[in-house]
Coordinates of C-alpha atoms (C1' of nucleotides) and ligand atoms in Angstrom, one line a residue:
Chain A
M1 CA 1.4 -12.0 23.2
N2 CA 3.4 -8.8 24.1
T3 CA 1.7 -5.2 23.8
F4 CA 2.5 -2.8 20.8
T5 CA 4.7 -0.8 23.4
E6 CA 6.9 -4.0 24.6
E7 CA 7.4 -4.9 21.7
N8 CA 9.0 -1.3 20.9
Y9 CA 11.2 -0.8 23.6
L10 CA 12.2 -4.8 22.6
K11 CA 13.6 -3.4 19.3
A12 CA 14.8 -0.5 20.8
I13 CA 17.1 -2.3 23.0
Y14 CA 18.0 -4.5 20.0
H15 CA 19.1 -1.3 18.3
G16 CA 21.0 0.4 20.8
S17 CA 22.8 -2.3 21.9
A18 CA 26.7 -2.3 20.3
P19 CA 27.0 -6.2 19.9
G20 CA 28.0 -7.8 23.0
G21 CA 27.0 -5.4 25.0
S22 CA 24.3 -3.0 27.3
V23 CA 21.8 -0.5 27.0
S24 CA 21.6 2.2 29.0
T25 CA 18.2 4.0 30.5
N26 CA 18.5 7.3 29.0
E27 CA 19.8 5.4 25.2
I28 CA 16.6 4.0 25.6
A29 CA 14.5 7.2 26.7
A30 CA 15.7 8.7 23.9
A31 CA 15.2 6.7 21.8
L32 CA 11.3 6.2 22.6
N33 CA 10.8 9.9 23.1
T34 CA 10.0 9.5 26.9
R35 CA 11.4 9.4 29.6
A36 CA 13.8 7.6 32.0
A37 CA 11.3 6.9 34.8
S38 CA 9.0 5.4 32.2
V39 CA 11.9 3.4 31.1
T40 CA 12.9 1.7 34.5
D41 CA 9.2 0.7 35.1
M42 CA 9.1 -1.0 31.7
L43 CA 12.2 -2.8 32.1
K44 CA 11.0 -4.3 35.4
K45 CA 8.0 -5.5 33.4
L46 CA 10.5 -6.8 31.1
A47 CA 12.7 -8.4 33.0
E48 CA 9.8 -10.2 34.6
K49 CA 9.1 -11.6 31.5
K50 CA 12.8 -12.9 31.2
L51 CA 12.6 -10.9 28.2
I52 CA 16.0 -8.8 29.3
N53 CA 18.3 -9.1 31.6
Y54 CA 18.2 -6.4 34.1
T55 CA 20.1 -5.4 37.5
K56 CA 19.4 -1.8 38.9
Y57 CA 21.7 0.7 37.6
Q58 CA 23.4 -1.6 35.0
G59 CA 21.7 -1.0 31.5
V60 CA 20.2 -3.7 30.1
T61 CA 20.6 -6.5 27.8
L62 CA 18.1 -9.2 25.7
T63 CA 17.8 -12.3 26.8
A64 CA 17.3 -15.0 23.8
S65 CA 14.0 -15.1 23.8
G66 CA 13.5 -11.3 24.6
E67 CA 15.8 -10.7 21.0
K68 CA 14.1 -13.4 19.2
I69 CA 10.9 -10.9 19.6
A70 CA 12.9 -8.0 18.9
L71 CA 14.4 -9.9 15.4
S72 CA 11.0 -11.1 14.1
I73 CA 9.9 -7.2 14.7
I74 CA 12.4 -5.7 13.0
R75 CA 11.7 -8.3 10.0
K76 CA 8.4 -7.3 10.1
H77 CA 9.2 -3.7 9.3
R78 CA 11.8 -4.5 6.5
L79 CA 9.2 -6.3 4.8
W80 CA 6.7 -4.2 4.9
E81 CA 8.9 -1.4 4.0
Y82 CA 10.3 -4.0 0.8
F83 CA 6.5 -4.6 -0.1
L84 CA 5.5 -0.3 0.3
V85 CA 8.3 0.7 -2.2
E86 CA 8.2 -2.8 -4.6
K87 CA 4.7 -3.4 -4.9
L88 CA 3.1 0.1 -3.7
N89 CA 5.3 2.5 -5.7
F90 CA 6.0 4.5 -2.0
K91 CA 9.4 6.3 -2.0
W92 CA 12.0 5.4 0.3
D93 CA 11.5 8.1 2.4
E94 CA 7.6 7.6 2.8
V95 CA 8.2 4.7 4.3
H96 CA 9.2 4.2 7.6
D97 CA 6.2 5.5 10.0
V98 CA 3.7 3.1 7.9
A99 CA 6.0 0.2 8.8
E100 CA 6.3 0.9 12.4
E101 CA 2.9 0.4 12.7
L102 CA 2.7 -3.0 10.6
E103 CA 5.6 -4.6 12.2
H104 CA 2.9 -4.6 15.4
I105 CA 0.0 -7.2 13.3
S106 CA 0.8 -10.4 14.8
S107 CA 0.0 -12.9 12.2
K108 CA 3.4 -14.9 11.9
E109 CA 1.3 -16.3 8.4
L110 CA 0.3 -13.2 7.1
V111 CA 4.2 -12.2 7.2
D112 CA 5.6 -15.6 6.0
R113 CA 3.2 -15.4 3.1
L114 CA 4.3 -11.8 2.0
D115 CA 8.0 -12.8 2.3
D116 CA 6.8 -15.6 -0.5
F117 CA 4.7 -12.9 -2.1
M118 CA 7.7 -10.5 -2.9
G119 CA 10.0 -13.5 -3.4
N120 CA 11.8 -13.5 -0.3
P121 CA 13.7 -10.4 -0.6
K122 CA 17.0 -10.1 1.8
Y123 CA 17.5 -6.8 2.0
D124 CA 14.8 -3.9 2.9
P125 CA 14.4 -0.2 0.5
H126 CA 17.4 1.2 3.2
G127 CA 19.7 -1.6 2.4
D128 CA 19.4 -3.5 5.8
P129 CA 19.0 -6.7 6.1
I130 CA 15.7 -8.8 6.5
P131 CA 16.1 -11.7 8.8
D132 CA 14.3 -14.8 7.7
R133 CA 11.9 -17.5 9.6
K134 CA 14.2 -18.2 11.7
G135 CA 15.1 -14.7 12.7
E136 CA 18.4 -15.4 10.5
F137 CA 20.2 -12.4 8.5
K138 CA 23.3 -11.7 7.5
A139 CA 24.5 -7.7 7.1
H140 CA 26.5 -6.6 4.4
Q141 CA 30.1 -5.7 5.3
L142 CA 29.8 -1.8 5.2
K143 CA 32.3 0.7 5.8
P144 CA 31.0 5.0 5.0
I145 CA 32.8 6.3 2.2
S146 CA 34.5 9.2 4.3
S147 CA 36.7 6.3 4.7
L148 CA 38.3 5.9 1.2
G149 CA 40.9 7.1 -0.8
V150 CA 40.7 8.6 -3.9
N151 CA 40.1 6.5 -6.6
E152 CA 38.7 4.1 -4.3
E153 CA 35.1 2.4 -5.5
G154 CA 32.2 0.6 -4.4
V155 CA 28.5 0.1 -4.7
I156 CA 25.9 2.3 -2.1
S157 CA 24.8 -0.4 -0.1
G158 CA 23.0 1.1 2.6
V159 CA 22.6 4.0 4.9
R160 CA 23.3 5.4 8.2
D161 CA 21.3 7.9 8.7
H162 CA 17.6 6.6 7.7
S163 CA 15.9 10.7 8.3
S164 CA 13.2 11.6 5.6
S165 CA 15.6 14.6 5.0
F166 CA 19.0 12.8 4.0
L167 CA 17.2 9.7 2.2
Q168 CA 15.1 12.6 0.3
Y169 CA 18.4 14.4 -0.3
L170 CA 20.0 10.9 -1.8
E171 CA 17.2 10.7 -4.2
K172 CA 17.6 14.2 -5.5
T173 CA 21.5 13.2 -5.6
Q174 CA 20.8 10.1 -7.7
L175 CA 23.0 8.3 -4.5
T176 CA 20.7 5.6 -4.5
I177 CA 21.2 2.1 -2.7
G178 CA 22.7 -0.1 -5.9
K179 CA 25.0 3.1 -7.3
K180 CA 28.4 2.3 -8.2
I181 CA 30.3 5.2 -7.6
K182 CA 34.2 6.3 -7.0
V183 CA 35.6 8.5 -5.5
A184 CA 37.2 11.3 -7.5
E185 CA 38.9 13.6 -4.9
I186 CA 38.8 14.3 -1.3
H187 CA 38.9 17.9 0.2
I188 CA 41.4 18.5 2.6
Y189 CA 40.0 21.6 4.3
D190 CA 36.7 20.6 4.8
H191 CA 36.7 16.7 4.4
S192 CA 33.9 17.2 1.5
V193 CA 34.1 14.4 -1.1
V194 CA 33.7 14.7 -4.7
I195 CA 31.6 11.4 -6.2
Q196 CA 31.9 9.8 -9.5
S197 CA 28.9 7.9 -10.7
G198 CA 28.6 7.2 -14.0
D199 CA 29.7 9.9 -15.9
R200 CA 27.5 12.2 -13.5
R201 CA 30.1 14.0 -10.5
T202 CA 28.8 14.7 -7.1
H203 CA 30.5 16.8 -4.3
I204 CA 29.1 15.8 -1.2
S205 CA 29.9 16.9 2.7
R206 CA 31.7 14.9 5.6
E207 CA 28.6 14.9 7.1
V208 CA 27.0 12.8 3.6
A209 CA 30.2 10.6 3.1
N210 CA 29.8 9.3 7.0
N211 CA 26.3 8.5 6.4
L212 CA 26.3 7.0 3.1
L213 CA 27.3 3.5 3.1
I214 CA 29.3 1.1 0.7
A215 CA 30.1 -3.0 0.2
L216 CA 33.5 -4.0 0.5
Chain B
M1 CA -6.7 10.3 15.7
N2 CA -9.0 8.2 17.6
T3 CA -7.6 4.9 19.6
F4 CA -7.8 1.1 18.8
T5 CA -10.8 1.0 20.8
E6 CA -12.6 4.2 19.4
E7 CA -12.4 2.6 16.2
N8 CA -13.7 -0.3 17.5
Y9 CA -17.0 1.1 19.2
L10 CA -17.9 3.1 16.0
K11 CA -17.6 0.0 14.0
A12 CA -19.9 -1.8 16.0
I13 CA -22.2 1.2 16.1
Y14 CA -22.8 1.2 12.5
H15 CA -22.5 -2.5 12.6
G16 CA -25.3 -2.8 14.7
S17 CA -27.1 -0.4 13.7
A18 CA -30.6 -1.0 10.9
P19 CA -31.2 1.4 8.4
G20 CA -31.9 4.8 10.3
G21 CA -32.1 3.1 13.8
S22 CA -30.3 3.1 17.0
V23 CA -28.2 0.6 18.6
S24 CA -28.3 -0.3 22.6
T25 CA -25.7 -0.7 24.9
N26 CA -26.1 -4.2 25.2
E27 CA -25.8 -4.7 22.1
I28 CA -23.1 -3.0 21.5
A29 CA -21.6 -5.1 24.2
A30 CA -22.3 -8.1 23.0
A31 CA -20.4 -6.9 19.7
L32 CA -17.5 -5.9 21.3
N33 CA -17.1 -9.1 24.1
T34 CA -16.9 -6.3 26.7
R35 CA -19.3 -5.0 29.5
A36 CA -22.5 -3.0 29.8
A37 CA -20.7 0.2 32.0
S38 CA -17.7 -0.6 29.9
V39 CA -20.0 0.8 27.1
T40 CA -21.6 3.6 29.0
D41 CA -18.3 5.1 29.9
M42 CA -16.9 5.1 26.4
L43 CA -20.2 6.3 24.8
K44 CA -20.0 9.1 27.2
K45 CA -16.2 9.6 25.2
L46 CA -17.8 9.4 21.8
A47 CA -20.5 11.7 22.5
E48 CA -18.3 14.0 23.9
K49 CA -16.1 14.0 20.5
K50 CA -19.2 14.1 18.7
L51 CA -18.8 11.0 17.0
I52 CA -21.8 9.8 18.4
N53 CA -25.5 10.9 19.0
Y54 CA -26.2 9.7 22.4
T55 CA -29.1 10.8 25.3
K56 CA -28.5 8.3 28.7
Y57 CA -31.3 5.3 28.1
Q58 CA -31.9 5.9 25.1
G59 CA -29.3 3.9 22.5
V60 CA -26.9 5.4 20.0
T61 CA -26.9 6.6 16.1
L62 CA -23.7 7.7 14.5
T63 CA -22.8 11.5 13.4
A64 CA -22.0 12.4 9.8
S65 CA -18.4 12.5 11.2
G66 CA -18.6 9.5 13.0
E67 CA -19.9 7.4 10.2
K68 CA -17.3 8.4 7.9
I69 CA -14.9 7.2 10.7
A70 CA -17.1 3.8 10.7
L71 CA -16.8 3.5 6.9
S72 CA -12.9 4.3 6.4
I73 CA -12.6 1.3 9.0
I74 CA -14.8 -1.0 7.3
R75 CA -12.9 -0.3 3.9
K76 CA -9.8 -1.1 5.5
H77 CA -11.1 -4.1 6.9
R78 CA -12.4 -5.3 3.6
L79 CA -9.5 -4.0 1.6
W80 CA -7.0 -6.4 3.5
E81 CA -9.4 -9.2 3.5
Y82 CA -9.1 -9.0 0.1
F83 CA -5.6 -8.6 -0.5
L84 CA -4.7 -11.6 1.8
V85 CA -7.0 -13.7 -0.4
E86 CA -6.2 -12.3 -4.2
K87 CA -2.3 -11.9 -3.7
L88 CA -1.8 -14.5 -0.6
N89 CA -3.7 -17.0 -1.4
F90 CA -5.3 -17.1 2.6
K91 CA -9.0 -18.8 2.6
W92 CA -12.1 -16.9 2.8
D93 CA -12.5 -18.1 6.5
E94 CA -8.9 -17.2 7.5
V95 CA -8.7 -13.8 7.2
H96 CA -10.9 -11.7 9.3
D97 CA -8.7 -11.7 12.4
V98 CA -6.2 -10.2 10.9
A99 CA -7.8 -8.1 9.0
E100 CA -9.5 -7.0 12.5
E101 CA -5.8 -6.1 13.2
L102 CA -4.9 -4.3 10.0
E103 CA -8.1 -2.3 9.6
H104 CA -6.7 0.1 12.3
I105 CA -3.2 1.0 10.3
S106 CA -3.8 4.7 10.4
S107 CA -2.4 6.0 6.7
K108 CA -4.9 6.6 3.9
E109 CA -2.5 6.9 1.4
L110 CA -1.7 3.1 2.3
V111 CA -4.9 1.5 1.6
D112 CA -5.8 4.0 -1.5
R113 CA -2.5 3.0 -2.6
L114 CA -3.6 -0.6 -1.9
D115 CA -7.0 -0.6 -3.3
D116 CA -5.2 0.3 -6.7
F117 CA -3.0 -2.1 -6.8
M118 CA -5.3 -4.5 -6.5
G119 CA -7.6 -2.9 -9.1
N120 CA -10.2 -1.3 -7.1
P121 CA -12.2 -4.4 -6.0
K122 CA -16.0 -4.0 -5.4
Y123 CA -16.7 -6.8 -3.1
D124 CA -14.7 -8.2 -0.5
P125 CA -14.3 -12.5 -0.8
H126 CA -17.9 -13.0 1.3
G127 CA -19.1 -10.3 -0.8
D128 CA -19.6 -7.5 1.3
P129 CA -19.2 -4.0 -0.6
I130 CA -16.0 -2.5 -0.3
P131 CA -16.3 1.8 0.4
D132 CA -14.3 4.1 -2.2
R133 CA -12.0 6.1 -0.4
K134 CA -15.0 8.5 -0.3
G135 CA -16.8 6.3 1.6
E136 CA -19.3 5.5 -0.8
F137 CA -20.4 1.7 -2.0
K138 CA -23.6 0.7 -3.1
A139 CA -24.4 -2.7 -2.0
H140 CA -25.7 -6.1 -3.6
Q141 CA -29.8 -6.6 -3.2
L142 CA -29.5 -9.7 -1.8
K143 CA -31.9 -12.3 -0.2
P144 CA -31.5 -16.0 0.7
I145 CA -31.8 -19.2 -0.8
S146 CA -34.3 -19.9 1.7
S147 CA -36.3 -17.1 0.3
L148 CA -36.6 -18.4 -3.0
G149 CA -38.8 -21.1 -4.3
V150 CA -38.3 -24.8 -6.8
N151 CA -36.9 -23.9 -9.5
E152 CA -35.5 -20.1 -9.0
E153 CA -32.3 -19.5 -9.9
G154 CA -30.1 -17.2 -9.0
V155 CA -25.9 -16.5 -8.0
I156 CA -24.5 -16.9 -4.4
S157 CA -23.0 -13.3 -4.3
G158 CA -22.9 -12.9 0.2
V159 CA -23.5 -14.6 3.4
R160 CA -25.7 -13.8 6.5
D161 CA -22.8 -15.4 9.2
H162 CA -19.5 -14.7 8.7
S163 CA -17.8 -17.5 10.9
S164 CA -15.1 -19.9 9.9
S165 CA -17.0 -23.0 10.7
F166 CA -19.8 -21.6 7.8
L167 CA -17.5 -20.5 5.3
Q168 CA -15.0 -23.7 5.7
Y169 CA -19.0 -25.6 5.4
L170 CA -19.2 -23.8 2.2
E171 CA -16.1 -24.4 0.8
K172 CA -16.5 -27.3 1.6
T173 CA -20.0 -28.3 -0.5
Q174 CA -18.9 -26.0 -3.1
L175 CA -21.1 -23.4 -2.5
T176 CA -18.9 -20.2 -2.7
I177 CA -19.5 -16.8 -4.0
G178 CA -20.5 -16.7 -7.8
K179 CA -21.4 -20.2 -8.2
K180 CA -24.6 -20.0 -9.8
I181 CA -27.4 -22.2 -8.2
K182 CA -30.9 -23.0 -8.9
V183 CA -33.5 -24.8 -5.9
A184 CA -34.4 -28.5 -7.2
E185 CA -36.4 -29.2 -3.9
I186 CA -37.8 -27.9 -0.7
H187 CA -38.7 -30.1 2.0
I188 CA -41.9 -28.9 3.3
Y189 CA -41.6 -31.1 7.1
D190 CA -37.8 -29.5 8.0
H191 CA -37.4 -26.5 5.0
S192 CA -34.2 -28.0 3.6
V193 CA -33.6 -27.2 0.4
V194 CA -32.1 -29.6 -1.9
I195 CA -29.6 -27.6 -4.5
Q196 CA -28.4 -27.8 -8.1
S197 CA -25.4 -26.1 -9.2
G198 CA -24.1 -27.0 -12.9
D199 CA -24.6 -31.1 -12.5
R200 CA -23.9 -30.8 -8.6
R201 CA -27.0 -31.2 -6.0
T202 CA -26.3 -30.3 -2.6
H203 CA -28.9 -30.5 0.2
I204 CA -28.7 -28.2 2.6
S205 CA -30.3 -27.2 6.1
R206 CA -32.8 -24.8 6.9
E207 CA -30.2 -23.2 8.9
V208 CA -28.0 -22.7 5.7
A209 CA -30.7 -22.0 3.6
N210 CA -31.1 -18.4 5.9
N211 CA -27.4 -17.3 6.0
L212 CA -27.0 -17.9 2.6
L213 CA -27.6 -15.2 0.2
I214 CA -28.1 -15.2 -3.8
A215 CA -28.5 -11.6 -6.2
L216 CA -31.6 -11.2 -7.4
Chain C
dT1 C1' 39.2 10.8 48.6
dT2 C1' 35.5 14.1 49.0
dT3 C1' 33.3 16.6 46.1
dA4 C1' 29.8 17.7 42.1
dT5 C1' 27.7 16.5 38.3
dT6 C1' 24.9 12.8 35.8
dT7 C1' 22.2 8.9 36.1
dT8 C1' 19.0 6.1 37.6
dT9 C1' 15.2 4.7 40.7
dT10 C1' 11.4 5.6 43.2
dA11 C1' 7.2 8.1 44.7
dG12 C1' 3.2 9.7 44.2
dA13 C1' -0.2 11.2 40.2
dC14 C1' -2.9 11.2 36.2
dT15 C1' -6.0 9.0 31.2
dA16 C1' -7.7 5.3 29.0
dA17 C1' -10.1 1.2 29.0
dT18 C1' -12.0 -2.2 31.4
dC19 C1' -14.1 -4.7 35.8
dT20 C1' -18.0 -5.6 40.0
dA21 C1' -21.6 -4.5 42.2
dA22 C1' -24.9 -1.2 43.7
dA23 C1' -28.4 1.9 42.5
dT24 C1' -31.4 3.9 38.4
dT25 C1' -34.5 4.3 34.7
dT26 C1' -37.1 1.7 31.6
dT27 C1' -40.1 -1.6 29.8
dT28 C1' -43.2 -5.6 30.5
dT29 C1' -46.3 -8.0 32.8
dA30 C1' -49.8 -9.2 35.3
Chain D
dT1 C1' -51.0 1.0 36.8
dA2 C1' -48.5 -1.3 40.4
dA3 C1' -45.2 -4.6 40.9
dA4 C1' -41.4 -7.2 38.6
dA5 C1' -38.3 -7.7 34.9
dA6 C1' -34.6 -6.2 32.0
dA7 C1' -31.5 -2.4 30.7
dT8 C1' -28.4 1.3 31.8
dT9 C1' -26.0 3.7 34.3
dT10 C1' -23.2 5.3 38.3
dA11 C1' -19.4 4.0 42.3
dG12 C1' -15.5 2.5 43.1
dA13 C1' -11.2 -0.7 41.8
dT14 C1' -7.7 -2.5 38.8
dT15 C1' -3.9 -2.6 35.2
dA16 C1' -1.0 -0.1 31.7
dG17 C1' 1.9 3.3 30.9
dT18 C1' 2.8 7.8 31.0
dC19 C1' 4.5 12.1 33.9
dT20 C1' 7.4 14.9 36.9
dA21 C1' 9.9 15.6 41.2
dA22 C1' 12.8 13.8 44.7
dA23 C1' 16.1 10.2 46.5
dA24 C1' 19.6 7.3 45.6
dA25 C1' 23.8 5.4 43.4
dA26 C1' 27.4 5.6 40.2
dT27 C1' 30.8 8.2 37.9
dA28 C1' 33.7 12.2 37.2
dA29 C1' 36.5 16.6 38.9
dA30 C1' 38.7 18.6 41.6
Ligands
MN1 MN1 12.4 1.5 8.7
MN2 MN1 14.2 0.2 6.3
MN3 MN1 -14.4 -9.7 8.1
MN4 MN1 -15.4 -9.9 4.9

DNA sequence: TTTATTTTTTAGACTAATCTAAATTTTTTA
DNA sequence: TAAAAAATTTAGATTAGTCTAAAAAATAAA
């Protein structure tokens, strides 16, 4: 097995990689709140274990087995988040830190049974896809509200910013996953957007419009 | 917070202490599958943190705060075991190792909600009492079947040996928690016992009779 | 295409947890 | 109560993960 730390590095590399691309030492250091020198040390170890492809100064990509591990961690993270929200009544902004711990519980039997217990959910509370036991998943096709024109509609299906302050803001303004919305107005001056949802109108900033994702 | 290792030491000290008594370095080493020298190092650290009372060569006891932590770990362990058996359909002999990991998840909110979700159970799948959120619990008054005389009755309420081989044996012979039993015969020669449970008779060895506990 | 800046790696140290082997202390036994 | 045995602690190393400071490589700018 791998240590928690190794698992966190693999996950960070997975999340930091643009499709097909590689991740830099500094990006990993930023994601894990650590120093570049520490990252270099760990990259050597992960390369030694054949979990990443690493050549000095070139950045890294995951090998097939590294990606498999990363996906299993992400599966656990998202299933536990779903459990916390759906079964234990946590709010969607309260679950991430707990899931960061739970994702390292090793038992595969446990997550698979948890998955069945909850009816094999496909998306976590933030709209992110949950890999199945084979590591497969299909992501929603998403785009930010800021890319819509006036009168275009869609269903809120994901967030680009997972911070609890953003999630709390969305909760308060009732812009949560599953809500059907329409763009009512766009202010050219500051790119802020007025959203219509049912008979409720909400004025959101450009930043919020960039971070709120709707399904096509 | 404390490391997993520190938590495991505190738990071992708690479990190793006879009521009011102290635990020896070697006992802790045996319980944790480690060496006496390692234990000594850790005892110094825990004493430094005022979680144990330690004087060289004298053995250790938990301080009030050390005991509080130990009980919170035990609470988590047993609640998770209950969850695994009652909600995820694990068998009682399969849950211990998973609970050994889950008990270190730090969120107090999580265990308290889990406790409520399950209806605040008082005993875990092996009959051990689950401390409440204040660390309080009442243990069953238990005695081994081997202490009963012929025709005495009782309800199976706990085990002294938690090994999966023993639990599997009990499962197979249907001598599980909650079963009402009566001692039908005692063989003087080897102290083996014939147990009547419903219309089923089971012949168990002295060793099994010593490790199966019934409520008074 | 040199020079400056940024990124990454190496060198050397530190902490937590562990180990073996040797030294102490305590307990038993004679 | 003195020698032998058992338990415990100390000494000195090791591994994982981290850090700061300095060196090296890559990239950007002049
Ligand atoms: Mn999360
Ligand atoms: Mn999520
Ligand atoms: Mn257990
Ligand atoms: Mn138990």
